[in-house]
mmCIF file of C-alpha atoms and ligand atoms in Angstrom:
data_model
loop_
_atom_site.group_PDB
_atom_site.id
_atom_site.type_symbol
_atom_site.label_atom_id
_atom_site.label_comp_id
_atom_site.label_asym_id
_atom_site.label_seq_id
_atom_site.Cartn_x
_atom_site.Cartn_y
_atom_site.Cartn_z
ATOM 1 C CA MET N 1 -146.746 -88.675 81.934
ATOM 2 C CA ASP N 2 -149.167 -87.349 83.555
ATOM 3 C CA VAL N 3 -152.852 -88.630 84.100
ATOM 4 C CA LEU N 4 -154.135 -85.833 82.136
ATOM 5 C CA SER N 5 -151.745 -86.250 79.536
ATOM 6 C CA ALA N 6 -152.393 -89.671 79.038
ATOM 7 C CA ILE N 7 -156.030 -89.559 78.858
ATOM 8 C CA ALA N 8 -155.979 -87.160 76.530
ATOM 9 C CA GLY N 9 -153.491 -89.265 74.289
ATOM 10 C CA ARG N 10 -155.210 -92.440 74.629
ATOM 11 C CA LYS N 11 -156.961 -93.521 71.828
ATOM 12 C CA SER N 12 -158.032 -96.436 69.886
ATOM 13 C CA ILE N 13 -155.458 -98.363 68.144
ATOM 14 C CA ARG N 14 -156.634 -100.289 64.784
ATOM 15 C CA ALA N 15 -152.905 -101.621 63.332
ATOM 16 C CA PHE N 16 -150.513 -102.966 65.347
ATOM 17 C CA LYS N 17 -146.702 -103.961 65.310
ATOM 18 C CA SER N 18 -146.186 -107.750 65.079
ATOM 19 C CA ASP N 19 -143.895 -107.067 68.158
ATOM 20 C CA LEU N 20 -144.436 -109.426 70.759
ATOM 21 C CA VAL N 21 -145.094 -107.744 74.499
ATOM 22 C CA PRO N 22 -143.033 -108.841 77.294
ATOM 23 C CA LYS N 23 -145.289 -110.948 80.332
ATOM 24 C CA GLU N 24 -143.941 -108.253 82.816
ATOM 25 C CA MET N 25 -145.339 -105.544 80.291
ATOM 26 C CA ILE N 26 -148.717 -107.133 80.620
ATOM 27 C CA GLU N 27 -148.442 -107.681 83.826
ATOM 28 C CA ARG N 28 -148.319 -103.795 84.777
ATOM 29 C CA VAL N 29 -150.901 -102.669 82.413
ATOM 30 C CA LEU N 30 -153.089 -105.714 84.330
ATOM 31 C CA GLN N 31 -151.706 -104.460 87.803
ATOM 32 C CA ALA N 32 -152.863 -100.964 86.785
ATOM 33 C CA ALA N 33 -156.005 -102.317 85.857
ATOM 34 C CA ILE N 34 -156.847 -103.670 89.344
ATOM 35 C CA GLN N 35 -156.224 -100.924 90.965
ATOM 36 C CA ALA N 36 -159.201 -99.509 89.793
ATOM 37 C CA PRO N 37 -162.686 -99.120 92.563
ATOM 38 C CA SER N 38 -165.249 -101.647 92.862
ATOM 39 C CA SER N 39 -167.922 -102.297 94.955
ATOM 40 C CA SER N 40 -166.815 -103.140 98.296
ATOM 41 C CA ASN N 41 -163.809 -103.505 97.332
ATOM 42 C CA GLN N 42 -165.058 -107.013 95.781
ATOM 43 C CA GLN N 43 -163.019 -106.856 92.309
ATOM 44 C CA PRO N 44 -165.353 -108.912 90.288
ATOM 45 C CA TRP N 45 -162.858 -108.824 87.679
ATOM 46 C CA ARG N 46 -161.498 -111.895 85.723
ATOM 47 C CA PHE N 47 -158.768 -111.474 83.187
ATOM 48 C CA PHE N 48 -158.270 -114.414 80.095
ATOM 49 C CA VAL N 49 -154.953 -113.232 78.167
ATOM 50 C CA VAL N 50 -153.844 -114.953 74.641
ATOM 51 C CA THR N 51 -150.790 -114.279 72.639
ATOM 52 C CA GLY N 52 -149.189 -116.680 70.255
ATOM 53 C CA SER N 53 -150.599 -119.398 68.503
ATOM 54 C CA GLU N 54 -153.500 -119.505 71.154
ATOM 55 C CA LYS N 55 -154.307 -116.355 69.855
ATOM 56 C CA GLU N 56 -154.572 -117.520 66.476
ATOM 57 C CA ARG N 57 -156.377 -120.055 67.065
ATOM 58 C CA LEU N 58 -159.134 -117.896 68.693
ATOM 59 C CA THR N 59 -158.983 -115.443 66.281
ATOM 60 C CA GLU N 60 -159.273 -118.085 63.129
ATOM 61 C CA SER N 61 -162.154 -119.541 65.282
ATOM 62 C CA LEU N 62 -164.146 -116.361 65.768
ATOM 63 C CA LEU N 63 -163.074 -115.074 61.941
ATOM 64 C CA LYS N 64 -165.058 -118.319 60.886
ATOM 65 C CA ALA N 65 -167.970 -117.950 63.156
ATOM 66 C CA CYS N 66 -168.218 -114.657 62.416
ATOM 67 C CA LYS N 67 -168.636 -115.390 58.574
ATOM 68 C CA GLU N 68 -170.607 -118.985 58.825
ATOM 69 C CA ARG N 69 -173.487 -116.809 60.678
ATOM 70 C CA SER N 70 -172.709 -113.629 58.984
ATOM 71 C CA LEU N 71 -173.049 -111.332 61.419
ATOM 72 C CA LYS N 72 -173.946 -107.893 60.348
ATOM 73 C CA TYR N 73 -172.553 -104.897 62.493
ATOM 74 C CA ASP N 74 -175.856 -103.437 64.063
ATOM 75 C CA PRO N 75 -174.673 -100.548 66.076
ATOM 76 C CA SER N 76 -177.750 -100.348 67.866
ATOM 77 C CA LYS N 77 -177.683 -104.190 68.662
ATOM 78 C CA GLY N 78 -181.688 -104.524 67.903
ATOM 79 C CA LYS N 79 -182.796 -102.311 69.741
ATOM 80 C CA THR N 80 -183.991 -98.484 69.428
ATOM 81 C CA ILE N 81 -181.932 -95.843 70.670
ATOM 82 C CA PRO N 82 -182.460 -92.271 70.206
ATOM 83 C CA GLN N 83 -181.621 -91.292 66.790
ATOM 84 C CA GLU N 84 -179.297 -88.581 68.209
ATOM 85 C CA TYR N 85 -176.704 -92.126 69.237
ATOM 86 C CA VAL N 86 -177.426 -93.545 65.427
ATOM 87 C CA GLU N 87 -175.950 -90.343 64.327
ATOM 88 C CA LYS N 88 -173.361 -90.331 66.303
ATOM 89 C CA THR N 89 -171.995 -93.860 65.313
ATOM 90 C CA LYS N 90 -172.702 -92.326 62.221
ATOM 91 C CA ALA N 91 -169.976 -89.993 62.402
ATOM 92 C CA LEU N 92 -167.629 -92.319 63.628
ATOM 93 C CA PHE N 93 -167.824 -93.966 60.606
ATOM 94 C CA LYS N 94 -167.625 -91.015 58.504
ATOM 95 C CA ASP N 95 -165.002 -89.443 60.023
ATOM 96 C CA ILE N 96 -162.501 -92.524 60.328
ATOM 97 C CA ARG N 97 -163.956 -93.887 56.508
ATOM 98 C CA PRO N 98 -160.737 -91.543 54.828
ATOM 99 C CA TYR N 99 -158.239 -93.354 57.343
ATOM 100 C CA ILE N 100 -159.538 -97.002 56.456
ATOM 101 C CA GLN N 101 -160.108 -96.331 52.526
ATOM 102 C CA GLU N 102 -155.958 -95.745 52.866
ATOM 103 C CA THR N 103 -155.600 -99.435 53.698
ATOM 104 C CA GLY N 104 -157.601 -100.622 51.017
ATOM 105 C CA LYS N 105 -160.528 -102.499 52.533
ATOM 106 C CA PRO N 106 -164.071 -101.451 52.990
ATOM 107 C CA ILE N 107 -164.947 -100.040 56.249
ATOM 108 C CA LYS N 108 -167.523 -102.827 57.160
ATOM 109 C CA ASP N 109 -165.106 -105.395 56.409
ATOM 110 C CA PHE N 110 -162.469 -103.379 58.203
ATOM 111 C CA VAL N 111 -164.159 -103.191 61.526
ATOM 112 C CA GLU N 112 -165.786 -106.607 61.756
ATOM 113 C CA GLU N 113 -162.694 -108.723 60.619
ATOM 114 C CA GLY N 114 -160.494 -106.318 62.386
ATOM 115 C CA SER N 115 -162.199 -106.780 65.241
ATOM 116 C CA TYR N 116 -162.570 -110.613 65.143
ATOM 117 C CA GLN N 117 -158.680 -110.828 64.748
ATOM 118 C CA PHE N 118 -158.326 -107.956 67.633
ATOM 119 C CA TYR N 119 -156.382 -105.718 64.673
ATOM 120 C CA GLN N 120 -153.593 -108.206 64.738
ATOM 121 C CA ALA N 121 -152.469 -107.058 67.679
ATOM 122 C CA PRO N 122 -149.971 -109.564 69.079
ATOM 123 C CA VAL N 123 -152.332 -110.011 73.048
ATOM 124 C CA ALA N 124 -156.041 -110.624 73.385
ATOM 125 C CA ILE N 125 -157.721 -109.581 76.612
ATOM 126 C CA LEU N 126 -160.733 -110.926 78.345
ATOM 127 C CA ILE N 127 -162.389 -109.150 80.744
ATOM 128 C CA THR N 128 -164.871 -111.233 82.520
ATOM 129 C CA MET N 129 -167.464 -110.967 85.622
ATOM 130 C CA ASP N 130 -169.610 -113.406 87.898
ATOM 131 C CA LYS N 131 -172.738 -113.919 86.372
ATOM 132 C CA CYS N 132 -173.366 -113.993 89.898
ATOM 133 C CA PHE N 133 -173.113 -109.801 90.014
ATOM 134 C CA PRO N 134 -176.195 -107.340 89.042
ATOM 135 C CA ARG N 135 -175.264 -105.665 85.470
ATOM 136 C CA SER N 136 -174.609 -102.141 87.699
ATOM 137 C CA ARG N 137 -171.473 -103.898 88.544
ATOM 138 C CA LEU N 138 -169.943 -104.052 84.815
ATOM 139 C CA VAL N 139 -168.742 -100.185 86.037
ATOM 140 C CA ASP N 140 -166.105 -101.982 88.749
ATOM 141 C CA VAL N 141 -165.032 -103.676 84.853
ATOM 142 C CA GLY N 142 -165.490 -100.721 82.747
ATOM 143 C CA LEU N 143 -162.875 -98.880 85.391
ATOM 144 C CA ALA N 144 -161.130 -101.524 84.795
ATOM 145 C CA ALA N 145 -160.849 -101.768 81.506
ATOM 146 C CA GLU N 146 -159.959 -97.558 81.351
ATOM 147 C CA ASN N 147 -157.108 -98.467 83.549
ATOM 148 C CA LEU N 148 -155.625 -100.974 81.804
ATOM 149 C CA MET N 149 -155.811 -99.176 78.285
ATOM 150 C CA LEU N 150 -154.638 -95.773 79.866
ATOM 151 C CA ALA N 151 -151.453 -97.644 82.073
ATOM 152 C CA ALA N 152 -150.899 -99.318 78.234
ATOM 153 C CA HIS N 153 -150.864 -96.114 76.587
ATOM 154 C CA GLY N 154 -148.602 -94.672 79.738
ATOM 155 C CA LEU N 155 -146.193 -97.204 78.820
ATOM 156 C CA GLY N 156 -146.137 -97.136 74.873
ATOM 157 C CA LEU N 157 -148.464 -99.781 74.165
ATOM 158 C CA GLY N 158 -151.938 -98.959 72.091
ATOM 159 C CA THR N 159 -155.389 -100.504 72.846
ATOM 160 C CA CYS N 160 -158.802 -101.289 71.287
ATOM 161 C CA ALA N 161 -161.596 -102.412 73.368
ATOM 162 C CA LEU N 162 -163.739 -104.692 71.206
ATOM 163 C CA ALA N 163 -167.369 -105.630 71.476
ATOM 164 C CA LEU N 164 -168.374 -106.910 68.657
ATOM 165 C CA ILE N 165 -166.384 -109.947 68.979
ATOM 166 C CA LEU N 166 -169.233 -110.920 72.115
ATOM 167 C CA ALA N 167 -171.525 -111.916 69.575
ATOM 168 C CA CYS N 168 -169.855 -114.733 69.676
ATOM 169 C CA GLU N 169 -169.128 -115.222 72.698
ATOM 170 C CA ASP N 170 -169.463 -118.940 72.435
ATOM 171 C CA VAL N 171 -166.476 -119.481 70.757
ATOM 172 C CA MET N 172 -164.275 -117.430 72.996
ATOM 173 C CA ARG N 173 -165.792 -119.674 75.875
ATOM 174 C CA GLU N 174 -164.856 -122.981 73.788
ATOM 175 C CA GLU N 175 -161.660 -122.325 72.646
ATOM 176 C CA LEU N 176 -160.551 -120.888 76.209
ATOM 177 C CA LYS N 177 -162.537 -122.969 78.098
ATOM 178 C CA ILE N 178 -163.888 -120.196 79.470
ATOM 179 C CA PRO N 179 -166.069 -121.358 82.866
ATOM 180 C CA ASP N 180 -169.930 -121.184 82.989
ATOM 181 C CA ASN N 181 -170.306 -118.818 85.818
ATOM 182 C CA LEU N 182 -168.157 -115.630 83.574
ATOM 183 C CA GLU N 183 -169.469 -113.804 81.030
ATOM 184 C CA ILE N 184 -167.040 -112.513 79.249
ATOM 185 C CA ILE N 185 -168.003 -108.579 79.129
ATOM 186 C CA LEU N 186 -165.264 -107.215 76.701
ATOM 187 C CA GLY N 187 -162.395 -107.906 74.436
ATOM 188 C CA ILE N 188 -159.412 -105.645 74.795
ATOM 189 C CA ALA N 189 -156.477 -105.606 71.521
ATOM 190 C CA LEU N 190 -153.142 -104.958 73.427
ATOM 191 C CA GLY N 191 -149.652 -104.559 71.197
ATOM 192 C CA TYR N 192 -147.204 -101.993 70.365
ATOM 193 C CA PRO N 193 -149.274 -99.185 67.801
ATOM 194 C CA ASP N 194 -148.173 -99.239 64.328
ATOM 195 C CA THR N 195 -147.361 -95.575 63.885
ATOM 196 C CA ALA N 196 -146.687 -95.747 60.139
ATOM 197 C CA SER N 197 -150.096 -96.718 59.448
ATOM 198 C CA PRO N 198 -152.592 -94.232 58.293
ATOM 199 C CA LEU N 199 -155.390 -95.513 60.945
ATOM 200 C CA TYR N 200 -152.638 -94.054 63.506
ATOM 201 C CA GLN N 201 -153.098 -90.359 62.376
ATOM 202 C CA PHE N 202 -157.312 -91.077 63.113
ATOM 203 C CA LYS N 203 -158.618 -89.403 66.430
ATOM 204 C CA SER N 204 -162.130 -89.003 66.991
ATOM 205 C CA THR N 205 -164.406 -86.248 68.207
ATOM 206 C CA ARG N 206 -166.322 -85.810 71.064
ATOM 207 C CA ASP N 207 -169.234 -83.529 72.127
ATOM 208 C CA GLU N 208 -168.613 -80.385 73.521
ATOM 209 C CA LEU N 209 -169.247 -79.695 77.456
ATOM 210 C CA LYS N 210 -171.831 -77.224 76.956
ATOM 211 C CA ASP N 211 -173.962 -79.852 75.144
ATOM 212 C CA ILE N 212 -173.807 -82.368 78.426
ATOM 213 C CA VAL N 213 -173.632 -80.444 81.716
ATOM 214 C CA VAL N 214 -176.175 -78.969 83.434
ATOM 215 C CA TRP N 215 -174.048 -76.920 85.755
ATOM 216 C CA LYS N 216 -176.382 -75.814 88.885
ATOM 217 C CA GLY N 217 -175.518 -72.869 92.163
ATOM 218 C CA PHE N 218 -172.401 -71.542 90.192
HETATM 219 C C1 LIG Q 301 -167.445 -101.218 75.347
HETATM 220 C C2 LIG Q 301 -166.831 -100.814 74.116
HETATM 221 C C3 LIG Q 301 -166.867 -101.479 73.063
HETATM 222 C C4 LIG Q 301 -166.042 -101.375 72.055
HETATM 223 N N1 LIG Q 301 -166.031 -102.529 70.637
HETATM 224 C C5 LIG Q 301 -165.544 -102.142 69.873
HETATM 225 C C6 LIG Q 301 -165.128 -102.673 68.513
HETATM 226 O O1 LIG Q 301 -165.416 -104.298 68.506
HETATM 227 N N2 LIG Q 301 -164.489 -102.905 67.596
HETATM 228 C C7 LIG Q 301 -163.868 -101.479 67.511
HETATM 229 O O2 LIG Q 301 -163.480 -101.142 66.198
HETATM 230 N N3 LIG Q 301 -163.629 -100.471 68.105
HETATM 231 C C8 LIG Q 301 -164.735 -100.604 69.665
HETATM 232 N N4 LIG Q 301 -164.794 -99.776 70.555
HETATM 233 C C9 LIG Q 301 -163.814 -98.328 70.300
HETATM 234 C C10 LIG Q 301 -164.907 -97.716 70.087
HETATM 235 O O3 LIG Q 301 -165.181 -96.878 68.804
HETATM 236 C C11 LIG Q 301 -164.226 -96.039 70.691
HETATM 237 O O4 LIG Q 301 -163.174 -96.186 71.770
HETATM 238 C C12 LIG Q 301 -164.516 -94.631 70.260
HETATM 239 O O5 LIG Q 301 -164.837 -94.592 68.885
HETATM 240 C C13 LIG Q 301 -164.296 -93.823 70.974
HETATM 241 O O6 LIG Q 301 -162.861 -93.636 70.332
HETATM 242 P P1 LIG Q 301 -161.513 -93.123 70.801
HETATM 243 O O7 LIG Q 301 -160.983 -94.691 71.919
HETATM 244 O O8 LIG Q 301 -160.312 -93.668 70.184
HETATM 245 O O9 LIG Q 301 -161.370 -92.569 71.968
HETATM 246 C C14 LIG Q 301 -165.300 -100.397 71.776
HETATM 247 C C15 LIG Q 301 -164.752 -99.408 72.976
HETATM 248 C C16 LIG Q 301 -165.730 -99.046 73.937
HETATM 249 C C17 LIG Q 301 -165.980 -98.664 74.949
#
C-alpha cells in the first residue's frame, strides 16, 4: 500500500473483532510509530501496551470511574472555542448518528462508554510523554501517533485515537503503575476492524482546501 492510499484509507474504527493481535504485529506498528521525527531526535514518547485480562481490568475501572463521576461529553472542554469548531463536532455527531443508531445504543453512551472500553478492541495503547517537555512537544507525540495508525491500517488493523479517557487519567495511572513523571497524552484502540458492523461504513468528512489554505506567489 502506498503512502497516499494509506492516508486516504485510514479512518477511526469503532467496532472491532475479538481476535487477538499477535505481539509481533504490535511491535511492527510501534516500530513505525517511533520512526516519526521529533525535536532534536529526543523521541519523548513512551508507550504502554495493554491486552488480555489487564486490558479488561483497565476498562472496567475506567467505566466505573466514568459512571461514578458522571462525566459529561464536553467537546469544548469548558473552554470557549469558536462556534465554527463547535459546529464541526455537531456535524460529526449528526453524520455518525445513523450508523450508531443501527447498533441500538444512544449516541452519547456509545461514544462515552465505547471510548472508555477502547471500543472493545483487544489492544489498548497509551502514549505518554515526560512532563519535563513543553506543550509544543506534543507535536512529536502526534506524529508518532499518526505513524502508528497508518502502519496499523497498512497491516489490516484498525485504530481509534481516544482523548475522552484522559478525564480519568488518574485511574489509568494507578491501574498501569504509570510513573508520575509521565503524562498520558493519548489512548489508541488497536485491533482487527469488524467490517460487518454498520459503523465500519462511516467515513468522516474534511474541509475543502479552498476554505483553509492561503496561497501566495502562485
Ligand atoms: C486527539 C484525538 C482524540 C480523539 N478522541 C476520541 C475519543 O475520545 N473518542 C472517539 O470516539 N474518537 C476520538 N477521536 C477520533 C476523532 O473523532 C476522529 O479522528 C475524527 O472524527 C476524524 O475521523 P477519522 O479518524 O475517521 O478520519 C480522537 C481523535 C484525535 C486525533
